[in-house]
Coordinates of C-alpha atoms in Angstrom, one line a residue:
X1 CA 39.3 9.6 -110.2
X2 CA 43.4 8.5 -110.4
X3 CA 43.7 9.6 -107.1
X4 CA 40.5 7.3 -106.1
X5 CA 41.9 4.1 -108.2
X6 CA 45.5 4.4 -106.5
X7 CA 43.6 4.2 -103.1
X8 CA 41.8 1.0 -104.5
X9 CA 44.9 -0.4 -105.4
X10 CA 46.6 0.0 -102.5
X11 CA 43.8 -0.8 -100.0
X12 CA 43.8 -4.2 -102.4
X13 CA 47.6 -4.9 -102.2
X14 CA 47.0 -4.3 -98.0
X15 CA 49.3 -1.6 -97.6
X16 CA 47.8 0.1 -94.8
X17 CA 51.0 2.9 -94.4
X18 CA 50.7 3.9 -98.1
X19 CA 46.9 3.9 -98.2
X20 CA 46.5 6.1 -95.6
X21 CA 49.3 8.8 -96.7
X22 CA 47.8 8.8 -100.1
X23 CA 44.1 9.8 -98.4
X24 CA 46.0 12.4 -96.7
X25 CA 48.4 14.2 -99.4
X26 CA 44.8 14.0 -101.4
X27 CA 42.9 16.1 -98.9
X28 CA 42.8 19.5 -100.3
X29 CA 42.1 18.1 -103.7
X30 CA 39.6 16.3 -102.7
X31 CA 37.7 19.4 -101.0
X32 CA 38.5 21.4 -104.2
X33 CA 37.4 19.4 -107.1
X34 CA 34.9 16.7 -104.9
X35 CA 33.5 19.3 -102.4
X36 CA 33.8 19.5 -98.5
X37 CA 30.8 16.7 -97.8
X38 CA 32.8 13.8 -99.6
X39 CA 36.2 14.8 -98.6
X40 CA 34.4 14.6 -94.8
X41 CA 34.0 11.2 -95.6
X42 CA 37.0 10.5 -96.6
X43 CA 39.0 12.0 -94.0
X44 CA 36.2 10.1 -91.1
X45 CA 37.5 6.9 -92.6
X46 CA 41.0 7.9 -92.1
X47 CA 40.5 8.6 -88.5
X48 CA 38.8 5.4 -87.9
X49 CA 41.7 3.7 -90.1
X50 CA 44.5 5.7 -88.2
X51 CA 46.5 3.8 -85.6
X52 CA 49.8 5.9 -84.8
X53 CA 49.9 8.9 -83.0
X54 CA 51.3 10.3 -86.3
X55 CA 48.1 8.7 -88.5
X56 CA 45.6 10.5 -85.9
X57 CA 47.5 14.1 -85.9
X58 CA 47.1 13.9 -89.7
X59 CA 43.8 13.0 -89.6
X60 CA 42.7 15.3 -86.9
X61 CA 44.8 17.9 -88.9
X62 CA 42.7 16.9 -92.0
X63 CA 39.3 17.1 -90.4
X64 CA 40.2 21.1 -89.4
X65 CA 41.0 21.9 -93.1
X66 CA 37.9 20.7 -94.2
X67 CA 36.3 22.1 -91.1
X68 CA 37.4 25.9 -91.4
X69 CA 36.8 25.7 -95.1
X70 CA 33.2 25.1 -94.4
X71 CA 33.1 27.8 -92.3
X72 CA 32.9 25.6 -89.2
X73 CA 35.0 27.2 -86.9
X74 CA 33.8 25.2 -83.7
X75 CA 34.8 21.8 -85.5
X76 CA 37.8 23.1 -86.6
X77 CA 39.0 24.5 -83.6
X78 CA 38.2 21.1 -81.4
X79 CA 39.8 19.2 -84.2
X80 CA 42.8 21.3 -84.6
X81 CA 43.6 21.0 -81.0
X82 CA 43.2 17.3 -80.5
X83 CA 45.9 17.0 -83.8
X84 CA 48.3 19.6 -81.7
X85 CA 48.1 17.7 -79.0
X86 CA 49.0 14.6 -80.3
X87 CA 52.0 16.1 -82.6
X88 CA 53.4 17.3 -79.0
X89 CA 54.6 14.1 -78.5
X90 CA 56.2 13.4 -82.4
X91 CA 60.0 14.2 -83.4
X92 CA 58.8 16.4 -86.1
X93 CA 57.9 20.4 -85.7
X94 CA 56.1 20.2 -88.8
X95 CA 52.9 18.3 -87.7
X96 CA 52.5 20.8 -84.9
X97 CA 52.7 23.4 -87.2
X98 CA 50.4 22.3 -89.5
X99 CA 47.5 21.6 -86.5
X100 CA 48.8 25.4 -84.6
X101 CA 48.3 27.1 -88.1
X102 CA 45.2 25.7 -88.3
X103 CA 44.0 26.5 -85.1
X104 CA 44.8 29.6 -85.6
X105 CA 42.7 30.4 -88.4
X106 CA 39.9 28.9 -86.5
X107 CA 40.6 31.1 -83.5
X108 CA 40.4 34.2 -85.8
X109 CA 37.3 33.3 -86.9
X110 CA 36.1 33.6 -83.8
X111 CA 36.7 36.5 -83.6
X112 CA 40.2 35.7 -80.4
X113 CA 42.7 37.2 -82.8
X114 CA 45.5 37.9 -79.8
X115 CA 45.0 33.9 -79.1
X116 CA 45.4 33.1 -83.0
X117 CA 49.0 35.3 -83.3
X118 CA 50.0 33.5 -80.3
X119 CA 49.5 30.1 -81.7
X120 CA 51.6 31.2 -85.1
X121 CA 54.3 33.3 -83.5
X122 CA 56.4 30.3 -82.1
X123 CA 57.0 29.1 -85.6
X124 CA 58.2 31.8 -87.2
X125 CA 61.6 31.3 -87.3
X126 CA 61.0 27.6 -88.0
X127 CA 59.9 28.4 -91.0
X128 CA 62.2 31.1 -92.3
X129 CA 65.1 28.7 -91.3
X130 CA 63.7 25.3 -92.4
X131 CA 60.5 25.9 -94.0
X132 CA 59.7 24.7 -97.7
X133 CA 58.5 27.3 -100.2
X134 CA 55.0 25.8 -99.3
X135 CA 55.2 26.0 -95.3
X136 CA 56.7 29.6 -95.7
X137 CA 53.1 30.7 -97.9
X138 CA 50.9 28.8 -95.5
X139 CA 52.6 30.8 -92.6
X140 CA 52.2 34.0 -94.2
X141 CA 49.0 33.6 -95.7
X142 CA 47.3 32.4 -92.7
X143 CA 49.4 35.1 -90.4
X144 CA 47.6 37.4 -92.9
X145 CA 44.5 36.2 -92.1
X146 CA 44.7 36.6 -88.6
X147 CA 46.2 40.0 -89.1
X148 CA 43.9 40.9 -91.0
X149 CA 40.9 39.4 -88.5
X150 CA 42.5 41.5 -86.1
X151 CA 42.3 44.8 -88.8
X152 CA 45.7 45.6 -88.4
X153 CA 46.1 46.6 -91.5
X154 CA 49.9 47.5 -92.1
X155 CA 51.0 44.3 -90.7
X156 CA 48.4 42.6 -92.7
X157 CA 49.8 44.2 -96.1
X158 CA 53.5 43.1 -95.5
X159 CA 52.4 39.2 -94.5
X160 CA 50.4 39.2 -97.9
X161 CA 53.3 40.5 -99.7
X162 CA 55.3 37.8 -98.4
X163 CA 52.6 35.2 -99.2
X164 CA 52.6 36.6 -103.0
X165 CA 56.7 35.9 -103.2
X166 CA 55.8 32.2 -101.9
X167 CA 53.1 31.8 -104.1
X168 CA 55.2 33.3 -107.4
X169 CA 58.3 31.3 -106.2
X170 CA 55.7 28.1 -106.6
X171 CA 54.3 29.1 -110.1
X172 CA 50.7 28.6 -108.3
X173 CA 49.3 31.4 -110.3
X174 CA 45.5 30.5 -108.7
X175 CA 46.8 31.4 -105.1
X176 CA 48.7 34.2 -106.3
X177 CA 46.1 35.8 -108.2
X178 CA 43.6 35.8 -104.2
X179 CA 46.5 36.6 -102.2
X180 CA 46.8 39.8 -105.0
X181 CA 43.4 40.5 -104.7
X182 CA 43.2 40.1 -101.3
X183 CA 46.1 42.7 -100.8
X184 CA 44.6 45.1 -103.0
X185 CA 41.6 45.2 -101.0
X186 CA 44.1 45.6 -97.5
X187 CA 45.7 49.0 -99.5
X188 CA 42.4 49.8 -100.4
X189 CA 41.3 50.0 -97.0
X190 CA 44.4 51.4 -95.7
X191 CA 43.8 54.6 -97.9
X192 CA 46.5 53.7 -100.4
X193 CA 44.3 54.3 -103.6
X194 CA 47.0 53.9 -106.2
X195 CA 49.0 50.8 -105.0
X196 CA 45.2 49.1 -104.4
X197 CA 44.4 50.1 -108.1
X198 CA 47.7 48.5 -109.3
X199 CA 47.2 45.4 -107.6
X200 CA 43.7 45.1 -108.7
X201 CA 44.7 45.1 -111.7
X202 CA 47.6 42.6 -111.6
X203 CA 44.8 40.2 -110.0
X204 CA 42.9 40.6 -113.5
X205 CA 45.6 39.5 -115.4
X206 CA 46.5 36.8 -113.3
X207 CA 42.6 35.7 -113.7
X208 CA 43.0 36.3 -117.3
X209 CA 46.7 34.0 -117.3
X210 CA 44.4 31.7 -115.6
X211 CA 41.9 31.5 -118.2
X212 CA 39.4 32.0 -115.5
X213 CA 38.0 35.3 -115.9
X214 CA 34.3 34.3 -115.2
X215 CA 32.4 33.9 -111.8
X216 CA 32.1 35.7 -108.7
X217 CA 35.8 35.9 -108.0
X218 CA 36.1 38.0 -111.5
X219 CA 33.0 40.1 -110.6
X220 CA 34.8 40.8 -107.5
X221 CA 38.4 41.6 -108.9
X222 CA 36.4 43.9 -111.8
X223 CA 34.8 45.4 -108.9
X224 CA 38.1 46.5 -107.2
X225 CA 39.3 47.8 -110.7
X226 CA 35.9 49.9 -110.7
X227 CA 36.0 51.2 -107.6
X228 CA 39.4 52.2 -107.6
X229 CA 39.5 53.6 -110.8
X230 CA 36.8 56.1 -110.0
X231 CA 38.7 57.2 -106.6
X232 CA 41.5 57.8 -109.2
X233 CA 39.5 59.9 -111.2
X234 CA 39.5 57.4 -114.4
X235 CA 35.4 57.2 -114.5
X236 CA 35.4 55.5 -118.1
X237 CA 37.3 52.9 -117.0
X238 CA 35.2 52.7 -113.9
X239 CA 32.4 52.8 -115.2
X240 CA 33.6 50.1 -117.8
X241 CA 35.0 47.7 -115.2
X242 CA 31.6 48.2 -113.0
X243 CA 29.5 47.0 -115.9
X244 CA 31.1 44.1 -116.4
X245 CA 31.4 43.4 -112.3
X246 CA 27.6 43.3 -112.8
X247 CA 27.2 41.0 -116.1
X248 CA 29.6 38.6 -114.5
X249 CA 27.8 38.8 -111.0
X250 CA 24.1 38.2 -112.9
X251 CA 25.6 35.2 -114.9

């Protein structure tokens, strides 16, 4: 709603520059707390508002986030492409890396994982050199992603880990706690039984430090206690954290 009435206020004072950064920076937000259809909207009236080179890579690049986050790895693909293309030409790296990171999550979900690493490994040393806290966990967290598309597992494991120090360096205790329970899963399925138990259960406490210990996410994190638990041996507290997987996955 603020975020809404500043674009109002600046589409009313005719500052075009402003306007459309503010649609921009409010992209993600708007897909999180409005949903994918409206921020859709919002991000086709920046396209047809945008008039730089710069203004359509941004765009473009806005159009893949709420593309891939739909699942829509076609759109997101095409979209991210067209925004690389046009960053080509701009003096910063960053745009590019924002479409190439992008494109490479759509690649993976396509299943052309070799494609997707390619796409990220240029900008690797970018972003350990340069990179802000946030660049540094969108590279590792999508590099993750890709990794893990790709079920290389080990690799997958350390890019997460990395993501996790980004994510705790930023206080951003909602990412942290899905990059944790995302690893857990990763040593899980690498056979390591006790480091997945342990971060299972850090990724409840986050959720709990979150004051979000409800919904599918917490049946799912109760469900990694559960099963690793029992692959410890500890069947009470299996059997415990099962039981309320299932209550929270029938609410």
């Amino acid at each position: 709603g603020h975020r809404e009435s500043a674009f109002a206020c600046l589409d009313r004072a005719g500052d075009v520059e402003a306007a459309f950064e503010a649609r921009c920076n409010s992209v993600e937000s708007l897909i999180l707390v409005r949903g994918v259809e409206h921020a859709q909207r919002v991000i086709e009236d920046m396209l047809a508002a945008a008039r730089t080179d710069a203004q359509k890579a941004a765009a473009l690049t806005a159009r893949a986030t709420a593309a891939l986050m739909a699942a829509d790895h076609v759109t997101g693909v095409v979209s991210a492409r067209q925004a690389l293309a046009l960053a080509q030409g701009l003096g910063s790296p960053w745009p590019r890396f924002e479409a190439a990171r992008l494109l490479a999550v759509g690649l993976a979900q396509e299943g052309r994982t070799d494609e997707a690493e390619a796409e990220l490994a240029p900008f690797e040393s970018l972003v350990a050199a340069e990179g802000s806290v946030e660049q540094r966990g969108h590279y590792w967290s999508d590099l993750a992603y890709v990794l893990n598309s790709a079920r290389r597992l080990g690799r997958t494991a350390d890019a997460l880990a990395r993501a996790i120090d980004c994510a705790r360096e930023q206080g951003d205790l909602a990412e942290l706690a899905m990059l944790t329970t995302n690893l857990a899963t990763v040593h899980g399925n690498l056979g390591r039984v006790d480091q997945a138990h342990e971060q299972a259960l850090r990724a409840r406490a986050l959720q709990v430090e979150l004051g979000a210990t409800g919904g599918p996410i917490g049946g799912v994190i109760e469900a990694h206690v559960g099963l690793y638990s029992a692959a410890l041996g500890h069947y009470g507290n299996a059997l415990q954290a099962f039981e309320r997987a299932l209550d929270l996955f029938q609410r």
